[in-house]
mmCIF file of C-alpha atoms in Angstrom:
data_model
loop_
_atom_site.group_PDB
_atom_site.id
_atom_site.type_symbol
_atom_site.label_atom_id
_atom_site.label_comp_id
_atom_site.label_asym_id
_atom_site.label_seq_id
_atom_site.Cartn_x
_atom_site.Cartn_y
_atom_site.Cartn_z
ATOM 1 C CA TYR A 26 98.453 -17.916 -3.552
ATOM 2 C CA LEU A 27 98.686 -14.450 -2.121
ATOM 3 C CA HIS A 28 95.422 -14.189 -0.220
ATOM 4 C CA ALA A 29 95.261 -17.665 1.308
ATOM 5 C CA ALA A 30 91.802 -16.962 2.739
ATOM 6 C CA ASP A 31 88.876 -19.357 2.513
ATOM 7 C CA ARG A 32 86.748 -18.155 -0.422
ATOM 8 C CA GLU A 33 83.687 -19.825 1.079
ATOM 9 C CA SER A 34 83.856 -17.893 4.361
ATOM 10 C CA ALA A 35 81.703 -14.758 4.480
ATOM 11 C CA GLN A 36 83.832 -13.504 7.374
ATOM 12 C CA LEU A 37 86.954 -13.575 5.194
ATOM 13 C CA ALA A 38 85.388 -12.337 1.947
ATOM 14 C CA HIS A 39 86.947 -8.881 2.227
ATOM 15 C CA PHE A 40 90.390 -10.501 2.107
ATOM 16 C CA ASN A 41 89.618 -12.029 -1.277
ATOM 17 C CA ASP A 42 89.105 -8.803 -3.203
ATOM 18 C CA PRO A 43 91.733 -8.824 -5.983
ATOM 19 C CA TRP A 44 91.672 -5.014 -6.009
ATOM 20 C CA GLN A 45 93.356 -4.893 -2.580
ATOM 21 C CA PRO A 46 96.292 -2.471 -2.954
ATOM 22 C CA ALA A 47 98.623 -4.773 -0.998
ATOM 23 C CA LEU A 48 97.892 -7.563 -3.458
ATOM 24 C CA LEU A 49 98.447 -5.227 -6.415
ATOM 25 C CA ARG A 50 101.761 -4.107 -4.914
ATOM 26 C CA ALA A 51 102.829 -7.736 -4.483
ATOM 27 C CA VAL A 52 101.933 -8.510 -8.099
ATOM 28 C CA HIS A 53 103.885 -5.437 -9.200
ATOM 29 C CA GLN A 54 106.955 -6.583 -7.247
ATOM 30 C CA VAL A 55 106.740 -10.080 -8.720
ATOM 31 C CA ALA A 56 106.292 -8.670 -12.234
ATOM 32 C CA ASN A 57 109.333 -6.414 -11.782
ATOM 33 C CA ALA A 58 111.396 -9.381 -10.596
ATOM 34 C CA GLY A 59 110.143 -11.428 -13.531
ATOM 35 C CA GLU A 60 111.165 -8.712 -15.958
ATOM 36 C CA ARG A 61 114.650 -8.467 -14.432
ATOM 37 C CA SER A 62 115.012 -12.254 -14.656
ATOM 38 C CA ASN A 63 113.446 -12.555 -18.106
ATOM 39 C CA CYS A 64 110.790 -14.784 -16.540
ATOM 40 C CA PRO A 65 107.110 -14.580 -17.518
ATOM 41 C CA VAL A 66 104.591 -13.692 -14.822
ATOM 42 C CA GLY A 67 101.004 -14.848 -15.180
ATOM 43 C CA VAL A 68 97.755 -14.346 -13.325
ATOM 44 C CA CYS A 69 94.871 -16.760 -13.562
ATOM 45 C CA GLY A 70 91.355 -17.044 -12.255
ATOM 46 C CA GLU A 71 88.778 -14.448 -11.349
ATOM 47 C CA ALA A 72 91.268 -11.579 -11.185
ATOM 48 C CA ALA A 73 92.286 -12.140 -14.798
ATOM 49 C CA SER A 74 88.615 -12.459 -15.773
ATOM 50 C CA ASP A 75 87.740 -8.874 -14.755
ATOM 51 C CA PRO A 76 88.340 -6.679 -17.848
ATOM 52 C CA ALA A 77 89.392 -3.608 -15.853
ATOM 53 C CA LEU A 78 91.587 -5.587 -13.488
ATOM 54 C CA ALA A 79 93.148 -7.449 -16.417
ATOM 55 C CA ALA A 80 94.174 -4.085 -17.860
ATOM 56 C CA VAL A 81 95.640 -3.054 -14.497
ATOM 57 C CA LEU A 82 97.529 -6.331 -14.220
ATOM 58 C CA ILE A 83 99.103 -5.743 -17.630
ATOM 59 C CA GLY A 84 99.981 -2.230 -16.490
ATOM 60 C CA LEU A 85 101.698 -3.766 -13.462
ATOM 61 C CA GLY A 86 103.859 -5.901 -15.754
ATOM 62 C CA VAL A 87 102.004 -9.210 -15.844
ATOM 63 C CA THR A 88 102.865 -10.979 -19.102
ATOM 64 C CA SER A 89 100.055 -13.530 -19.353
ATOM 65 C CA LEU A 90 96.465 -13.880 -18.232
ATOM 66 C CA SER A 91 94.385 -17.023 -17.935
ATOM 67 C CA CYS A 92 90.721 -16.214 -17.503
ATOM 68 C CA ASN A 93 87.359 -17.912 -17.444
ATOM 69 C CA VAL A 94 86.326 -18.897 -20.972
ATOM 70 C CA SER A 95 83.096 -16.912 -20.621
ATOM 71 C CA THR A 96 85.076 -13.680 -20.121
ATOM 72 C CA ILE A 97 87.725 -14.018 -22.828
ATOM 73 C CA GLN A 98 85.894 -11.782 -25.292
ATOM 74 C CA ASP A 99 85.363 -8.983 -22.747
ATOM 75 C CA VAL A 100 88.937 -9.164 -21.473
ATOM 76 C CA ALA A 101 90.322 -9.157 -25.016
ATOM 77 C CA GLN A 102 88.109 -6.224 -25.980
ATOM 78 C CA ALA A 103 89.231 -4.292 -22.915
ATOM 79 C CA ILE A 104 92.956 -4.760 -23.348
ATOM 80 C CA THR A 105 92.930 -4.161 -27.097
ATOM 81 C CA SER A 106 90.955 -0.931 -26.701
ATOM 82 C CA LEU A 107 93.548 0.563 -24.365
ATOM 83 C CA THR A 108 97.126 1.663 -24.842
ATOM 84 C CA TYR A 109 99.860 0.298 -22.634
ATOM 85 C CA VAL A 110 100.322 3.800 -21.204
ATOM 86 C CA GLU A 111 96.649 3.910 -20.156
ATOM 87 C CA MET A 112 96.963 0.506 -18.504
ATOM 88 C CA ARG A 113 100.202 1.487 -16.762
ATOM 89 C CA ASP A 114 98.721 4.773 -15.533
ATOM 90 C CA ALA A 115 95.661 2.943 -14.212
ATOM 91 C CA ALA A 116 97.917 0.461 -12.437
ATOM 92 C CA LEU A 117 100.075 3.146 -10.865
ATOM 93 C CA ALA A 118 96.954 4.976 -9.666
ATOM 94 C CA ALA A 119 95.563 1.795 -8.113
ATOM 95 C CA LEU A 120 98.829 1.221 -6.248
ATOM 96 C CA LYS A 121 98.320 4.531 -4.420
ATOM 97 C CA ALA A 122 94.945 3.515 -2.992
ATOM 98 C CA SER A 123 94.321 2.706 0.643
ATOM 99 C CA ASN A 124 91.618 0.098 0.011
ATOM 100 C CA ALA A 125 90.152 -2.059 -2.747
ATOM 101 C CA ALA A 126 87.233 0.229 -3.576
ATOM 102 C CA GLU A 127 89.549 3.217 -3.937
ATOM 103 C CA ALA A 128 91.980 1.220 -6.091
ATOM 104 C CA LYS A 129 89.189 0.286 -8.476
ATOM 105 C CA LEU A 130 87.874 3.859 -8.590
ATOM 106 C CA LEU A 131 91.308 5.367 -9.243
ATOM 107 C CA ALA A 132 92.096 2.813 -11.934
ATOM 108 C CA ARG A 133 88.748 3.277 -13.683
ATOM 109 C CA LYS A 134 89.499 7.005 -14.078
ATOM 110 C CA HIS A 135 92.297 5.982 -16.456
ATOM 111 C CA LEU A 136 90.213 3.264 -18.109
ATOM 112 C CA HIS A 137 87.285 5.450 -19.150
ATOM 113 C CA LYS A 138 87.150 3.795 -22.587
ATOM 114 C CA LEU A 139 85.839 0.641 -20.932
ATOM 115 C CA ALA A 140 82.606 2.335 -19.876
ATOM 116 C CA SER A 141 81.771 3.108 -23.502
ATOM 117 C CA LEU A 142 82.269 -0.592 -24.269
ATOM 118 C CA GLY A 143 79.928 -1.614 -21.472
ATOM 119 C CA LEU A 144 82.830 -3.016 -19.471
#
């Protein structure tokens, strides 16, 4: 649990945005450590259920995703329509952001194929 903020609290909602650059940097650090240790790194829940964010997570080095069953088709379509280089470039762009909205915007510039898929 990286956010550890009450998801039900409107006052804390901004802390729960999975596009927060600090969260993405933490995931990237964990994924790098996992790679060095030959240990898989997975992300589950709503973050893995967002097709664009799933692509970014793979670009950060995450090795497995567990998403909501209702989003599996969209997530699969997103990640199979992109190259690893596109996902990595989107991830690296998102890491440079200063806030969640900017991270999403910067990443989406590298994930332009998703718009044509309605994702």
